[in-house]
């Protein structure tokens, strides 16, 4: 991917690295941590995010091989650049014991099947629903935000053993979820030169 980095972004990263040493992180983990921090201007994410480099490497390969990207809300999709996303929220309906966000996840899974990258930055119930499916994801970026259900859904994601990016606190949201996916999207593949 030929991506021109704006001077403002370059300066932002320079300042971030001047305030926080991220050099000890493995390459993909560092990319995710830095891009999430950059998106939120919140250095605390360095100690709040949870991920495994091996999961990120497999997800990076799947993403660059064309695996579908599913988002829980259009706002997350809008933040993911240079890649089409699937969001079925407009088609979803709430029902007894089922939120609209959870139904949207069911619809998206019916559309894309196994092997997708799932990016959830808004609704804990979307993440909870994904965990009930046999989705065999390439990666779940589970960063829903909120005081009700967010911490619990992210803990359930980590306990599931699925390849994932999550965080421990209530923090999260569309911008940071999209940033985590963009970090993998922007990171060079073995066939590209590192800038």
mmCIF file of C-alpha atoms in Angstrom:
data_model
loop_
_atom_site.group_PDB
_atom_site.id
_atom_site.type_symbol
_atom_site.label_atom_id
_atom_site.label_comp_id
_atom_site.label_asym_id
_atom_site.label_seq_id
_atom_site.Cartn_x
_atom_site.Cartn_y
_atom_site.Cartn_z
ATOM 1 C CA UNK A 1 0.000 0.000 0.000
ATOM 2 C CA UNK A 2 1.437 3.355 -1.006
ATOM 3 C CA UNK A 3 0.425 5.673 1.783
ATOM 4 C CA UNK A 4 1.676 9.226 2.102
ATOM 5 C CA UNK A 5 2.001 10.198 5.756
ATOM 6 C CA UNK A 6 1.047 13.809 6.428
ATOM 7 C CA UNK A 7 3.607 15.953 8.291
ATOM 8 C CA UNK A 8 1.109 16.503 11.131
ATOM 9 C CA UNK A 9 0.869 12.747 11.658
ATOM 10 C CA UNK A 10 4.669 12.438 11.548
ATOM 11 C CA UNK A 11 5.009 15.131 14.197
ATOM 12 C CA UNK A 12 2.290 13.555 16.313
ATOM 13 C CA UNK A 13 4.150 10.233 16.324
ATOM 14 C CA UNK A 14 7.415 12.000 17.129
ATOM 15 C CA UNK A 15 5.804 13.628 20.163
ATOM 16 C CA UNK A 16 4.116 10.393 21.207
ATOM 17 C CA UNK A 17 7.465 8.547 21.118
ATOM 18 C CA UNK A 18 9.140 11.380 23.023
ATOM 19 C CA UNK A 19 6.619 10.889 25.843
ATOM 20 C CA UNK A 20 6.358 7.099 25.746
ATOM 21 C CA UNK A 21 8.964 4.478 24.866
ATOM 22 C CA UNK A 22 7.243 1.878 22.683
ATOM 23 C CA UNK A 23 10.428 0.341 21.313
ATOM 24 C CA UNK A 24 10.096 -2.766 23.518
ATOM 25 C CA UNK A 25 6.887 -3.868 21.782
ATOM 26 C CA UNK A 26 7.094 -6.328 18.873
ATOM 27 C CA UNK A 27 6.440 -4.653 15.481
ATOM 28 C CA UNK A 28 2.710 -5.255 14.985
ATOM 29 C CA UNK A 29 1.892 -4.758 18.660
ATOM 30 C CA UNK A 30 3.811 -1.494 18.574
ATOM 31 C CA UNK A 31 1.915 -0.415 15.466
ATOM 32 C CA UNK A 32 -1.451 -1.099 17.132
ATOM 33 C CA UNK A 33 -0.497 0.505 20.456
ATOM 34 C CA UNK A 34 0.858 3.628 18.797
ATOM 35 C CA UNK A 35 -2.041 4.065 16.370
ATOM 36 C CA UNK A 36 -4.617 3.603 19.160
ATOM 37 C CA UNK A 37 -2.778 6.111 21.368
ATOM 38 C CA UNK A 38 -2.514 8.488 18.412
ATOM 39 C CA UNK A 39 -6.270 8.238 17.754
ATOM 40 C CA UNK A 40 -7.225 8.998 21.355
ATOM 41 C CA UNK A 41 -4.275 11.082 22.596
ATOM 42 C CA UNK A 42 -4.323 8.737 25.584
ATOM 43 C CA UNK A 43 -0.977 7.262 26.638
ATOM 44 C CA UNK A 44 -2.691 4.961 29.142
ATOM 45 C CA UNK A 45 -3.663 2.632 26.305
ATOM 46 C CA UNK A 46 -0.043 1.363 26.350
ATOM 47 C CA UNK A 47 -0.830 -0.514 29.560
ATOM 48 C CA UNK A 48 -4.527 -1.137 28.890
ATOM 49 C CA UNK A 49 -4.428 -2.966 25.542
ATOM 50 C CA UNK A 50 -4.165 -6.764 25.406
ATOM 51 C CA UNK A 51 -2.995 -8.651 22.298
ATOM 52 C CA UNK A 52 -0.534 -11.284 21.102
ATOM 53 C CA UNK A 53 1.980 -10.619 18.330
ATOM 54 C CA UNK A 54 1.382 -14.078 16.833
ATOM 55 C CA UNK A 55 -2.356 -13.349 16.504
ATOM 56 C CA UNK A 56 -1.609 -9.987 14.916
ATOM 57 C CA UNK A 57 0.784 -11.589 12.412
ATOM 58 C CA UNK A 58 -1.858 -14.075 11.266
ATOM 59 C CA UNK A 59 -4.498 -11.331 11.098
ATOM 60 C CA UNK A 60 -2.132 -9.057 9.168
ATOM 61 C CA UNK A 61 -1.618 -11.799 6.591
ATOM 62 C CA UNK A 62 -5.368 -12.485 6.341
ATOM 63 C CA UNK A 63 -6.164 -8.779 5.996
ATOM 64 C CA UNK A 64 -3.629 -8.289 3.221
ATOM 65 C CA UNK A 65 -4.869 -11.452 1.499
ATOM 66 C CA UNK A 66 -8.334 -9.884 1.273
ATOM 67 C CA UNK A 67 -10.233 -11.283 4.271
ATOM 68 C CA UNK A 68 -13.506 -9.406 4.860
ATOM 69 C CA UNK A 69 -13.636 -6.701 7.517
ATOM 70 C CA UNK A 70 -16.857 -6.501 9.541
ATOM 71 C CA UNK A 71 -17.705 -3.509 11.751
ATOM 72 C CA UNK A 72 -20.437 -3.108 14.333
ATOM 73 C CA UNK A 73 -21.354 0.470 13.367
ATOM 74 C CA UNK A 74 -20.860 2.731 10.345
ATOM 75 C CA UNK A 75 -18.730 5.067 12.462
ATOM 76 C CA UNK A 76 -16.089 2.344 12.817
ATOM 77 C CA UNK A 77 -16.264 1.664 9.090
ATOM 78 C CA UNK A 78 -15.846 5.358 8.318
ATOM 79 C CA UNK A 79 -12.586 5.362 10.274
ATOM 80 C CA UNK A 80 -11.114 2.421 8.365
ATOM 81 C CA UNK A 81 -9.368 3.826 5.336
ATOM 82 C CA UNK A 82 -8.577 2.174 2.029
ATOM 83 C CA UNK A 83 -10.698 -0.881 2.744
ATOM 84 C CA UNK A 84 -14.356 -1.750 2.246
ATOM 85 C CA UNK A 85 -16.168 -2.942 5.349
ATOM 86 C CA UNK A 86 -19.367 -4.851 6.048
ATOM 87 C CA UNK A 87 -21.882 -3.304 8.448
ATOM 88 C CA UNK A 88 -25.395 -4.725 8.683
ATOM 89 C CA UNK A 89 -26.774 -2.421 11.385
ATOM 90 C CA UNK A 90 -29.189 -0.719 8.968
ATOM 91 C CA UNK A 91 -30.753 -4.105 8.183
ATOM 92 C CA UNK A 92 -30.964 -5.291 11.794
ATOM 93 C CA UNK A 93 -33.934 -5.260 14.145
ATOM 94 C CA UNK A 94 -34.118 -5.574 17.900
ATOM 95 C CA UNK A 95 -36.218 -8.366 19.331
ATOM 96 C CA UNK A 96 -36.883 -10.048 22.650
ATOM 97 C CA UNK A 97 -33.483 -10.654 24.248
ATOM 98 C CA UNK A 98 -31.692 -9.396 21.143
ATOM 99 C CA UNK A 99 -30.343 -5.908 20.552
ATOM 100 C CA UNK A 100 -30.186 -4.415 17.099
ATOM 101 C CA UNK A 101 -26.370 -4.499 17.312
ATOM 102 C CA UNK A 102 -26.396 -8.214 18.127
ATOM 103 C CA UNK A 103 -28.764 -8.941 15.237
ATOM 104 C CA UNK A 104 -26.469 -6.994 12.905
ATOM 105 C CA UNK A 105 -23.593 -9.277 13.889
ATOM 106 C CA UNK A 106 -25.703 -12.345 13.043
ATOM 107 C CA UNK A 107 -26.567 -10.865 9.658
ATOM 108 C CA UNK A 108 -22.948 -9.994 8.946
ATOM 109 C CA UNK A 109 -21.799 -13.507 9.810
ATOM 110 C CA UNK A 110 -24.415 -14.962 7.464
ATOM 111 C CA UNK A 111 -22.949 -12.723 4.760
ATOM 112 C CA UNK A 112 -19.197 -13.219 5.278
ATOM 113 C CA UNK A 113 -18.845 -16.596 7.016
ATOM 114 C CA UNK A 114 -15.663 -17.649 8.821
ATOM 115 C CA UNK A 115 -12.253 -16.015 8.538
ATOM 116 C CA UNK A 116 -13.215 -12.339 8.731
ATOM 117 C CA UNK A 117 -11.666 -9.597 10.814
ATOM 118 C CA UNK A 118 -14.296 -8.224 13.206
ATOM 119 C CA UNK A 119 -13.956 -4.653 14.480
ATOM 120 C CA UNK A 120 -16.288 -3.786 17.348
ATOM 121 C CA UNK A 121 -15.928 -0.337 18.854
ATOM 122 C CA UNK A 122 -19.388 0.601 19.992
ATOM 123 C CA UNK A 123 -21.739 -2.062 21.314
ATOM 124 C CA UNK A 124 -20.803 -4.613 23.973
ATOM 125 C CA UNK A 125 -23.839 -6.651 22.869
ATOM 126 C CA UNK A 126 -22.321 -6.932 19.381
ATOM 127 C CA UNK A 127 -19.182 -8.437 20.882
ATOM 128 C CA UNK A 128 -21.216 -10.720 23.131
ATOM 129 C CA UNK A 129 -23.176 -11.973 20.103
ATOM 130 C CA UNK A 130 -20.032 -12.607 18.085
ATOM 131 C CA UNK A 131 -18.760 -14.809 20.911
ATOM 132 C CA UNK A 132 -21.848 -17.030 20.589
ATOM 133 C CA UNK A 133 -21.192 -17.705 16.897
ATOM 134 C CA UNK A 134 -18.749 -20.207 15.466
ATOM 135 C CA UNK A 135 -17.190 -17.406 13.415
ATOM 136 C CA UNK A 136 -13.576 -18.684 13.329
ATOM 137 C CA UNK A 137 -12.359 -15.083 12.994
ATOM 138 C CA UNK A 138 -8.955 -14.061 11.689
ATOM 139 C CA UNK A 139 -9.068 -11.459 14.472
ATOM 140 C CA UNK A 140 -11.564 -9.756 16.757
ATOM 141 C CA UNK A 141 -10.800 -6.161 17.609
ATOM 142 C CA UNK A 142 -13.079 -5.872 20.607
ATOM 143 C CA UNK A 143 -12.921 -2.333 21.935
ATOM 144 C CA UNK A 144 -16.511 -1.392 22.788
ATOM 145 C CA UNK A 145 -16.877 1.553 25.115
ATOM 146 C CA UNK A 146 -19.140 2.093 28.086
ATOM 147 C CA UNK A 147 -19.953 1.581 31.726
ATOM 148 C CA UNK A 148 -22.424 -1.268 31.123
ATOM 149 C CA UNK A 149 -21.150 -4.481 29.600
ATOM 150 C CA UNK A 150 -17.971 -3.187 27.973
ATOM 151 C CA UNK A 151 -15.484 -4.521 30.528
ATOM 152 C CA UNK A 152 -17.363 -7.800 30.817
ATOM 153 C CA UNK A 153 -17.630 -8.385 27.062
ATOM 154 C CA UNK A 154 -13.921 -7.688 26.581
ATOM 155 C CA UNK A 155 -13.030 -10.045 29.430
ATOM 156 C CA UNK A 156 -15.206 -12.722 27.797
ATOM 157 C CA UNK A 157 -13.365 -12.142 24.513
ATOM 158 C CA UNK A 158 -9.996 -12.683 26.191
ATOM 159 C CA UNK A 159 -11.295 -15.806 27.955
ATOM 160 C CA UNK A 160 -12.635 -17.204 24.658
ATOM 161 C CA UNK A 161 -9.153 -17.848 23.297
ATOM 162 C CA UNK A 162 -10.027 -16.187 19.985
ATOM 163 C CA UNK A 163 -7.298 -14.099 18.337
ATOM 164 C CA UNK A 164 -8.040 -10.638 19.624
ATOM 165 C CA UNK A 165 -7.163 -7.068 20.448
ATOM 166 C CA UNK A 166 -8.983 -5.817 23.523
ATOM 167 C CA UNK A 167 -8.420 -3.637 26.538
ATOM 168 C CA UNK A 168 -9.104 -4.010 30.229
ATOM 169 C CA UNK A 169 -10.929 -0.759 31.030
ATOM 170 C CA UNK A 170 -14.272 0.787 30.034
ATOM 171 C CA UNK A 171 -12.445 2.869 27.426
ATOM 172 C CA UNK A 172 -12.721 2.138 23.755
ATOM 173 C CA UNK A 173 -14.911 3.408 20.977
ATOM 174 C CA UNK A 174 -15.173 3.682 17.237
ATOM 175 C CA UNK A 175 -12.021 5.734 16.713
ATOM 176 C CA UNK A 176 -9.721 3.414 18.647
ATOM 177 C CA UNK A 177 -11.243 0.266 17.131
ATOM 178 C CA UNK A 178 -10.756 1.654 13.626
ATOM 179 C CA UNK A 179 -7.225 2.745 14.557
ATOM 180 C CA UNK A 180 -6.306 -0.791 15.631
ATOM 181 C CA UNK A 181 -7.422 -2.171 12.259
ATOM 182 C CA UNK A 182 -5.699 0.655 10.372
ATOM 183 C CA UNK A 183 -2.444 -0.180 12.173
ATOM 184 C CA UNK A 184 -2.531 -3.618 10.578
ATOM 185 C CA UNK A 185 -3.671 -2.222 7.258
ATOM 186 C CA UNK A 186 -0.861 0.354 7.112
ATOM 187 C CA UNK A 187 1.882 -1.970 8.374
ATOM 188 C CA UNK A 188 3.993 -3.146 5.449
ATOM 189 C CA UNK A 189 3.845 -6.711 4.218
ATOM 190 C CA UNK A 190 7.031 -8.674 3.603
ATOM 191 C CA UNK A 191 6.862 -7.662 -0.060
ATOM 192 C CA UNK A 192 6.824 -3.948 0.789
ATOM 193 C CA UNK A 193 9.667 -1.833 2.060
ATOM 194 C CA UNK A 194 9.508 -0.488 5.579
ATOM 195 C CA UNK A 195 9.356 3.313 5.444
#
